[in-house]
């Protein structure tokens, strides 16, 4: 993969091999992540229309523009994710974004802290671009994939796809919690894995806080009625 000028590409596999996240321990450790998944690195994959074999997207520079292309799957971390959850490989030939780094973090946590519990909360759906930028005329478009991110520059302008955006952008991916839960079931095979809508999770574990923030006049609760496009992944001890 050729990186844009000034940006260095590193292997995801080597990154996690060197990551000094924490000391190895069997101490019960709770990991809480709030709106982290949407900003972690993703990979785009598809099945080759001819061979039906899995391919990964790469980006390279052609003259003055960035171009997306697909090549045979070689990334070890991505291959491991697809081995555990084959449905990340896409459905009926449609490309799919895979939360490779999130899965790598979860796998790393399991190896270093096997006796851990996890609560990850994030967006399960995101809207399309709001008034897409007109500055992308003449630029290449990337192929649409399931789980397409919302790309917004530092001036609040949305872009149709990542190829048409400036290098400095806020890239938000929605999380497919069902598939991420399937990955956790394979990695944390002795744990209870459950996906909640955020309001249900807060109703279960935050009854006091929900009641304290509820409007006495209308019954409206920001904890239950705001951010309805959010879900929570819980990995905990078997009950």
PDB file of C-alpha atoms in Angstrom:
ATOM      1  CA  UNK A   1       0.000   0.000   0.000  1.00  0.00           C
ATOM      2  CA  UNK A   2       1.286   3.458  -0.908  1.00  0.00           C
ATOM      3  CA  UNK A   3       0.646   6.084   1.764  1.00  0.00           C
ATOM      4  CA  UNK A   4      -0.318   9.687   1.018  1.00  0.00           C
ATOM      5  CA  UNK A   5       2.578  12.162   1.371  1.00  0.00           C
ATOM      6  CA  UNK A   6       3.607  12.646   4.992  1.00  0.00           C
ATOM      7  CA  UNK A   7       1.690   9.595   6.228  1.00  0.00           C
ATOM      8  CA  UNK A   8       3.510   6.421   7.267  1.00  0.00           C
ATOM      9  CA  UNK A   9       1.865   3.039   6.926  1.00  0.00           C
ATOM     10  CA  UNK A  10       2.635   0.329   9.471  1.00  0.00           C
ATOM     11  CA  UNK A  11       1.562  -3.274   9.621  1.00  0.00           C
ATOM     12  CA  UNK A  12      -1.435  -3.798  11.894  1.00  0.00           C
ATOM     13  CA  UNK A  13      -0.095  -7.180  12.926  1.00  0.00           C
ATOM     14  CA  UNK A  14       3.297  -5.774  13.946  1.00  0.00           C
ATOM     15  CA  UNK A  15       1.563  -2.879  15.703  1.00  0.00           C
ATOM     16  CA  UNK A  16      -0.307  -5.198  18.068  1.00  0.00           C
ATOM     17  CA  UNK A  17       2.769  -7.374  18.552  1.00  0.00           C
ATOM     18  CA  UNK A  18       4.644  -4.337  19.891  1.00  0.00           C
ATOM     19  CA  UNK A  19       1.757  -2.691  21.724  1.00  0.00           C
ATOM     20  CA  UNK A  20       2.676  -2.311  25.452  1.00  0.00           C
ATOM     21  CA  UNK A  21      -0.977  -2.079  26.444  1.00  0.00           C
ATOM     22  CA  UNK A  22      -0.684  -3.592  29.917  1.00  0.00           C
ATOM     23  CA  UNK A  23       1.083  -6.277  31.902  1.00  0.00           C
ATOM     24  CA  UNK A  24      -0.179  -9.833  31.626  1.00  0.00           C
ATOM     25  CA  UNK A  25      -2.381 -10.681  34.603  1.00  0.00           C
ATOM     26  CA  UNK A  26      -5.351 -12.787  35.611  1.00  0.00           C
ATOM     27  CA  UNK A  27      -6.719  -9.929  37.742  1.00  0.00           C
ATOM     28  CA  UNK A  28     -10.321  -9.140  36.925  1.00  0.00           C
ATOM     29  CA  UNK A  29     -10.128  -6.036  34.723  1.00  0.00           C
ATOM     30  CA  UNK A  30     -13.023  -3.989  33.366  1.00  0.00           C
ATOM     31  CA  UNK A  31     -12.593  -2.236  30.020  1.00  0.00           C
ATOM     32  CA  UNK A  32     -15.020   0.595  29.228  1.00  0.00           C
ATOM     33  CA  UNK A  33     -15.032   2.210  25.794  1.00  0.00           C
ATOM     34  CA  UNK A  34     -17.403   5.060  24.895  1.00  0.00           C
ATOM     35  CA  UNK A  35     -17.458   6.126  21.243  1.00  0.00           C
ATOM     36  CA  UNK A  36     -14.064   4.626  20.491  1.00  0.00           C
ATOM     37  CA  UNK A  37     -15.028   1.961  17.950  1.00  0.00           C
ATOM     38  CA  UNK A  38     -16.228   4.486  15.388  1.00  0.00           C
ATOM     39  CA  UNK A  39     -12.751   6.013  15.042  1.00  0.00           C
ATOM     40  CA  UNK A  40     -10.662   2.842  14.974  1.00  0.00           C
ATOM     41  CA  UNK A  41      -9.120   1.611  11.729  1.00  0.00           C
ATOM     42  CA  UNK A  42     -11.229  -0.511   9.381  1.00  0.00           C
ATOM     43  CA  UNK A  43     -10.421  -2.574   6.277  1.00  0.00           C
ATOM     44  CA  UNK A  44     -12.611  -2.937   3.219  1.00  0.00           C
ATOM     45  CA  UNK A  45     -12.982  -6.465   1.819  1.00  0.00           C
ATOM     46  CA  UNK A  46     -14.940  -8.137  -0.948  1.00  0.00           C
ATOM     47  CA  UNK A  47     -15.163 -11.418  -2.801  1.00  0.00           C
ATOM     48  CA  UNK A  48     -13.586 -11.321  -6.235  1.00  0.00           C
ATOM     49  CA  UNK A  49     -16.359 -11.352  -8.865  1.00  0.00           C
ATOM     50  CA  UNK A  50     -14.425 -13.970 -10.858  1.00  0.00           C
ATOM     51  CA  UNK A  51     -12.732 -16.273  -8.347  1.00  0.00           C
ATOM     52  CA  UNK A  52     -14.994 -15.583  -5.305  1.00  0.00           C
ATOM     53  CA  UNK A  53     -11.848 -15.414  -3.178  1.00  0.00           C
ATOM     54  CA  UNK A  54     -11.540 -12.712  -0.516  1.00  0.00           C
ATOM     55  CA  UNK A  55      -9.742  -9.522  -1.470  1.00  0.00           C
ATOM     56  CA  UNK A  56      -8.667  -6.477   0.542  1.00  0.00           C
ATOM     57  CA  UNK A  57      -8.826  -2.865  -0.605  1.00  0.00           C
ATOM     58  CA  UNK A  58      -5.642  -0.852  -1.003  1.00  0.00           C
ATOM     59  CA  UNK A  59      -5.118   2.792  -1.914  1.00  0.00           C
ATOM     60  CA  UNK A  60      -2.372   4.041  -4.194  1.00  0.00           C
ATOM     61  CA  UNK A  61      -1.575   7.293  -5.932  1.00  0.00           C
ATOM     62  CA  UNK A  62      -2.067   7.510  -9.687  1.00  0.00           C
ATOM     63  CA  UNK A  63      -0.683  10.804 -10.986  1.00  0.00           C
ATOM     64  CA  UNK A  64      -2.328  13.427  -8.757  1.00  0.00           C
ATOM     65  CA  UNK A  65      -5.295  11.383  -7.509  1.00  0.00           C
ATOM     66  CA  UNK A  66      -5.771   8.558  -5.020  1.00  0.00           C
ATOM     67  CA  UNK A  67      -7.156   5.305  -6.414  1.00  0.00           C
ATOM     68  CA  UNK A  68      -8.798   2.375  -4.615  1.00  0.00           C
ATOM     69  CA  UNK A  69      -8.075  -1.133  -5.855  1.00  0.00           C
ATOM     70  CA  UNK A  70      -8.536  -4.693  -4.591  1.00  0.00           C
ATOM     71  CA  UNK A  71      -5.811  -7.306  -4.219  1.00  0.00           C
ATOM     72  CA  UNK A  72      -5.624 -10.838  -2.765  1.00  0.00           C
ATOM     73  CA  UNK A  73      -6.008 -10.995   1.011  1.00  0.00           C
ATOM     74  CA  UNK A  74      -2.600 -10.868   2.724  1.00  0.00           C
ATOM     75  CA  UNK A  75      -3.110  -8.974   6.010  1.00  0.00           C
ATOM     76  CA  UNK A  76      -2.684 -11.458   8.867  1.00  0.00           C
ATOM     77  CA  UNK A  77      -4.843  -9.622  11.396  1.00  0.00           C
ATOM     78  CA  UNK A  78      -7.646  -9.147   8.884  1.00  0.00           C
ATOM     79  CA  UNK A  79      -7.385 -12.803   7.866  1.00  0.00           C
ATOM     80  CA  UNK A  80      -7.731 -13.844  11.517  1.00  0.00           C
ATOM     81  CA  UNK A  81     -10.884 -11.726  11.923  1.00  0.00           C
ATOM     82  CA  UNK A  82     -12.439 -13.186   8.761  1.00  0.00           C
ATOM     83  CA  UNK A  83     -11.574 -16.712   9.902  1.00  0.00           C
ATOM     84  CA  UNK A  84     -13.456 -16.155  13.166  1.00  0.00           C
ATOM     85  CA  UNK A  85     -16.419 -14.323  11.585  1.00  0.00           C
ATOM     86  CA  UNK A  86     -16.774 -15.339   7.910  1.00  0.00           C
ATOM     87  CA  UNK A  87     -19.818 -13.078   7.462  1.00  0.00           C
ATOM     88  CA  UNK A  88     -17.434 -10.089   7.617  1.00  0.00           C
ATOM     89  CA  UNK A  89     -16.443 -11.215   4.114  1.00  0.00           C
ATOM     90  CA  UNK A  90     -19.526  -9.545   2.661  1.00  0.00           C
ATOM     91  CA  UNK A  91     -22.860 -10.745   1.377  1.00  0.00           C
ATOM     92  CA  UNK A  92     -23.672 -11.473  -2.291  1.00  0.00           C
ATOM     93  CA  UNK A  93     -20.497  -9.827  -3.543  1.00  0.00           C
ATOM     94  CA  UNK A  94     -21.103  -6.496  -1.789  1.00  0.00           C
ATOM     95  CA  UNK A  95     -17.903  -5.112  -0.190  1.00  0.00           C
ATOM     96  CA  UNK A  96     -17.883  -4.660   3.582  1.00  0.00           C
ATOM     97  CA  UNK A  97     -15.929  -2.570   6.069  1.00  0.00           C
ATOM     98  CA  UNK A  98     -14.355  -4.757   8.767  1.00  0.00           C
ATOM     99  CA  UNK A  99     -13.433  -3.323  12.234  1.00  0.00           C
ATOM    100  CA  UNK A 100      -9.987  -4.914  12.116  1.00  0.00           C
ATOM    101  CA  UNK A 101      -8.363  -2.788  14.808  1.00  0.00           C
ATOM    102  CA  UNK A 102     -11.296  -3.156  17.228  1.00  0.00           C
ATOM    103  CA  UNK A 103     -11.104  -6.927  16.819  1.00  0.00           C
ATOM    104  CA  UNK A 104      -7.329  -6.761  17.276  1.00  0.00           C
ATOM    105  CA  UNK A 105      -7.763  -4.817  20.519  1.00  0.00           C
ATOM    106  CA  UNK A 106     -10.296  -7.358  21.814  1.00  0.00           C
ATOM    107  CA  UNK A 107      -8.000 -10.254  20.917  1.00  0.00           C
ATOM    108  CA  UNK A 108      -5.073  -8.467  22.611  1.00  0.00           C
ATOM    109  CA  UNK A 109      -7.142  -7.875  25.756  1.00  0.00           C
ATOM    110  CA  UNK A 110      -8.072 -11.566  25.917  1.00  0.00           C
ATOM    111  CA  UNK A 111      -4.428 -12.634  25.639  1.00  0.00           C
ATOM    112  CA  UNK A 112      -3.156 -10.239  28.323  1.00  0.00           C
ATOM    113  CA  UNK A 113      -6.183 -10.125  30.647  1.00  0.00           C
ATOM    114  CA  UNK A 114      -8.219 -13.317  30.166  1.00  0.00           C
ATOM    115  CA  UNK A 115     -10.244 -12.581  33.308  1.00  0.00           C
ATOM    116  CA  UNK A 116     -11.746  -9.365  31.968  1.00  0.00           C
ATOM    117  CA  UNK A 117     -15.147  -7.771  31.424  1.00  0.00           C
ATOM    118  CA  UNK A 118     -15.931  -5.353  28.601  1.00  0.00           C
ATOM    119  CA  UNK A 119     -18.469  -2.594  27.965  1.00  0.00           C
ATOM    120  CA  UNK A 120     -18.207  -0.948  24.532  1.00  0.00           C
ATOM    121  CA  UNK A 121     -20.813   1.682  23.586  1.00  0.00           C
ATOM    122  CA  UNK A 122     -21.009   3.292  20.168  1.00  0.00           C
ATOM    123  CA  UNK A 123     -23.109   4.159  17.120  1.00  0.00           C
ATOM    124  CA  UNK A 124     -24.909   1.278  15.417  1.00  0.00           C
ATOM    125  CA  UNK A 125     -26.117   3.546  12.580  1.00  0.00           C
ATOM    126  CA  UNK A 126     -24.964   6.842  11.099  1.00  0.00           C
ATOM    127  CA  UNK A 127     -26.679   9.133   8.579  1.00  0.00           C
ATOM    128  CA  UNK A 128     -25.278   9.804   5.125  1.00  0.00           C
ATOM    129  CA  UNK A 129     -23.296  12.954   4.277  1.00  0.00           C
ATOM    130  CA  UNK A 130     -25.078  16.218   4.988  1.00  0.00           C
ATOM    131  CA  UNK A 131     -24.745  18.428   1.900  1.00  0.00           C
ATOM    132  CA  UNK A 132     -21.648  16.695   0.476  1.00  0.00           C
ATOM    133  CA  UNK A 133     -18.720  18.901  -0.481  1.00  0.00           C
ATOM    134  CA  UNK A 134     -18.628  20.360  -3.986  1.00  0.00           C
ATOM    135  CA  UNK A 135     -14.813  20.393  -3.851  1.00  0.00           C
ATOM    136  CA  UNK A 136     -14.567  16.736  -4.868  1.00  0.00           C
ATOM    137  CA  UNK A 137     -15.489  17.220  -8.536  1.00  0.00           C
ATOM    138  CA  UNK A 138     -13.123  15.233 -10.758  1.00  0.00           C
ATOM    139  CA  UNK A 139     -11.857  13.036  -7.907  1.00  0.00           C
ATOM    140  CA  UNK A 140     -12.208   9.271  -7.833  1.00  0.00           C
ATOM    141  CA  UNK A 141     -14.886   7.631  -5.705  1.00  0.00           C
ATOM    142  CA  UNK A 142     -14.338   4.546  -3.608  1.00  0.00           C
ATOM    143  CA  UNK A 143     -16.628   1.556  -4.045  1.00  0.00           C
ATOM    144  CA  UNK A 144     -19.592   1.595  -1.681  1.00  0.00           C
ATOM    145  CA  UNK A 145     -19.437  -0.973   1.123  1.00  0.00           C
ATOM    146  CA  UNK A 146     -21.628  -2.060   3.997  1.00  0.00           C
ATOM    147  CA  UNK A 147     -20.725  -0.010   7.066  1.00  0.00           C
ATOM    148  CA  UNK A 148     -19.736   3.054   5.034  1.00  0.00           C
ATOM    149  CA  UNK A 149     -18.217   5.777   7.282  1.00  0.00           C
ATOM    150  CA  UNK A 150     -19.308   9.377   7.677  1.00  0.00           C
ATOM    151  CA  UNK A 151     -16.341  11.560   6.623  1.00  0.00           C
ATOM    152  CA  UNK A 152     -16.247  15.181   7.831  1.00  0.00           C
ATOM    153  CA  UNK A 153     -13.403  17.681   7.559  1.00  0.00           C
ATOM    154  CA  UNK A 154     -12.302  20.123  10.258  1.00  0.00           C
ATOM    155  CA  UNK A 155     -14.668  22.789   8.852  1.00  0.00           C
ATOM    156  CA  UNK A 156     -17.693  20.540   9.310  1.00  0.00           C
ATOM    157  CA  UNK A 157     -18.032  19.706   5.594  1.00  0.00           C
ATOM    158  CA  UNK A 158     -19.069  16.138   4.731  1.00  0.00           C
ATOM    159  CA  UNK A 159     -17.604  14.100   1.878  1.00  0.00           C
ATOM    160  CA  UNK A 160     -19.093  11.331  -0.215  1.00  0.00           C
ATOM    161  CA  UNK A 161     -16.194   8.980   0.517  1.00  0.00           C
ATOM    162  CA  UNK A 162     -12.734   8.906   2.065  1.00  0.00           C
ATOM    163  CA  UNK A 163     -10.945   9.186  -1.297  1.00  0.00           C
ATOM    164  CA  UNK A 164     -12.447  12.628  -1.893  1.00  0.00           C
ATOM    165  CA  UNK A 165     -11.691  14.084   1.535  1.00  0.00           C
ATOM    166  CA  UNK A 166      -8.660  15.972   2.891  1.00  0.00           C
ATOM    167  CA  UNK A 167      -6.135  13.941   4.886  1.00  0.00           C
ATOM    168  CA  UNK A 168      -7.238  15.564   8.162  1.00  0.00           C
ATOM    169  CA  UNK A 169     -10.817  14.442   8.743  1.00  0.00           C
ATOM    170  CA  UNK A 170     -13.117  12.926  11.329  1.00  0.00           C
ATOM    171  CA  UNK A 171     -13.995   9.461  10.044  1.00  0.00           C
ATOM    172  CA  UNK A 172     -16.884   7.783  11.876  1.00  0.00           C
ATOM    173  CA  UNK A 173     -17.793   4.148  11.236  1.00  0.00           C
ATOM    174  CA  UNK A 174     -21.061   2.632  12.445  1.00  0.00           C
ATOM    175  CA  UNK A 175     -20.544  -0.618  14.342  1.00  0.00           C
ATOM    176  CA  UNK A 176     -22.239  -3.857  13.352  1.00  0.00           C
ATOM    177  CA  UNK A 177     -22.721  -5.050  16.930  1.00  0.00           C
ATOM    178  CA  UNK A 178     -24.110  -8.419  15.911  1.00  0.00           C
ATOM    179  CA  UNK A 179     -20.943  -9.358  14.032  1.00  0.00           C
ATOM    180  CA  UNK A 180     -18.656  -7.835  16.665  1.00  0.00           C
ATOM    181  CA  UNK A 181     -20.505  -9.892  19.272  1.00  0.00           C
ATOM    182  CA  UNK A 182     -19.894 -13.011  17.163  1.00  0.00           C
ATOM    183  CA  UNK A 183     -16.174 -12.209  17.178  1.00  0.00           C
ATOM    184  CA  UNK A 184     -16.226 -11.843  20.976  1.00  0.00           C
ATOM    185  CA  UNK A 185     -17.985 -15.191  21.344  1.00  0.00           C
ATOM    186  CA  UNK A 186     -15.098 -16.835  19.479  1.00  0.00           C
ATOM    187  CA  UNK A 187     -12.393 -14.984  21.446  1.00  0.00           C
ATOM    188  CA  UNK A 188     -14.013 -14.952  24.915  1.00  0.00           C
ATOM    189  CA  UNK A 189     -15.523 -18.415  24.660  1.00  0.00           C
ATOM    190  CA  UNK A 190     -16.014 -18.730  28.419  1.00  0.00           C
ATOM    191  CA  UNK A 191     -17.842 -15.409  28.809  1.00  0.00           C
ATOM    192  CA  UNK A 192     -21.376 -14.105  28.478  1.00  0.00           C
ATOM    193  CA  UNK A 193     -21.693 -11.841  25.413  1.00  0.00           C
ATOM    194  CA  UNK A 194     -24.723  -9.620  24.930  1.00  0.00           C
ATOM    195  CA  UNK A 195     -25.694  -6.677  22.731  1.00  0.00           C
ATOM    196  CA  UNK A 196     -28.056  -4.070  24.138  1.00  0.00           C
ATOM    197  CA  UNK A 197     -29.683  -0.997  22.696  1.00  0.00           C
ATOM    198  CA  UNK A 198     -28.254   1.815  24.790  1.00  0.00           C
ATOM    199  CA  UNK A 199     -31.580   2.726  26.410  1.00  0.00           C
ATOM    200  CA  UNK A 200     -32.108  -0.882  27.517  1.00  0.00           C
ATOM    201  CA  UNK A 201     -28.605  -1.100  28.977  1.00  0.00           C
ATOM    202  CA  UNK A 202     -29.103   2.136  30.933  1.00  0.00           C
ATOM    203  CA  UNK A 203     -32.544   1.025  32.110  1.00  0.00           C
ATOM    204  CA  UNK A 204     -30.974  -2.158  33.471  1.00  0.00           C
ATOM    205  CA  UNK A 205     -27.829  -0.753  35.076  1.00  0.00           C
ATOM    206  CA  UNK A 206     -28.614   2.919  35.642  1.00  0.00           C
ATOM    207  CA  UNK A 207     -32.120   2.980  37.088  1.00  0.00           C
ATOM    208  CA  UNK A 208     -31.225   5.590  39.705  1.00  0.00           C
ATOM    209  CA  UNK A 209     -29.486   7.907  37.232  1.00  0.00           C
ATOM    210  CA  UNK A 210     -32.303   7.556  34.686  1.00  0.00           C
ATOM    211  CA  UNK A 211     -34.861   8.476  37.304  1.00  0.00           C
ATOM    212  CA  UNK A 212     -32.838  11.466  38.504  1.00  0.00           C
ATOM    213  CA  UNK A 213     -32.512  12.914  34.986  1.00  0.00           C
ATOM    214  CA  UNK A 214     -36.106  12.298  33.902  1.00  0.00           C
ATOM    215  CA  UNK A 215     -38.348  15.314  33.389  1.00  0.00           C
ATOM    216  CA  UNK A 216     -41.092  15.424  36.036  1.00  0.00           C
ATOM    217  CA  UNK A 217     -43.320  17.223  33.538  1.00  0.00           C
ATOM    218  CA  UNK A 218     -43.023  15.124  30.360  1.00  0.00           C
ATOM    219  CA  UNK A 219     -41.200  11.967  31.497  1.00  0.00           C
ATOM    220  CA  UNK A 220     -38.473  12.686  28.942  1.00  0.00           C
ATOM    221  CA  UNK A 221     -35.088  11.207  29.826  1.00  0.00           C
ATOM    222  CA  UNK A 222     -31.956  12.205  27.895  1.00  0.00           C
ATOM    223  CA  UNK A 223     -30.386   8.923  28.967  1.00  0.00           C
ATOM    224  CA  UNK A 224     -33.152   6.931  27.294  1.00  0.00           C
ATOM    225  CA  UNK A 225     -34.497   9.185  24.566  1.00  0.00           C
ATOM    226  CA  UNK A 226     -31.308  10.740  23.145  1.00  0.00           C
ATOM    227  CA  UNK A 227     -28.868   8.897  20.876  1.00  0.00           C
ATOM    228  CA  UNK A 228     -31.282   6.158  19.872  1.00  0.00           C
ATOM    229  CA  UNK A 229     -28.736   5.029  17.250  1.00  0.00           C
ATOM    230  CA  UNK A 230     -26.369   3.653  19.893  1.00  0.00           C
ATOM    231  CA  UNK A 231     -25.813   0.127  21.185  1.00  0.00           C
ATOM    232  CA  UNK A 232     -23.695  -1.467  23.905  1.00  0.00           C
ATOM    233  CA  UNK A 233     -21.603  -4.628  23.740  1.00  0.00           C
ATOM    234  CA  UNK A 234     -21.218  -6.377  27.097  1.00  0.00           C
ATOM    235  CA  UNK A 235     -18.758  -9.212  27.746  1.00  0.00           C
ATOM    236  CA  UNK A 236     -18.957 -10.514  31.312  1.00  0.00           C
ATOM    237  CA  UNK A 237     -18.663 -13.567  33.515  1.00  0.00           C
ATOM    238  CA  UNK A 238     -21.166 -16.339  33.006  1.00  0.00           C
ATOM    239  CA  UNK A 239     -23.982 -16.088  35.526  1.00  0.00           C
TER     240      UNK A 239
END
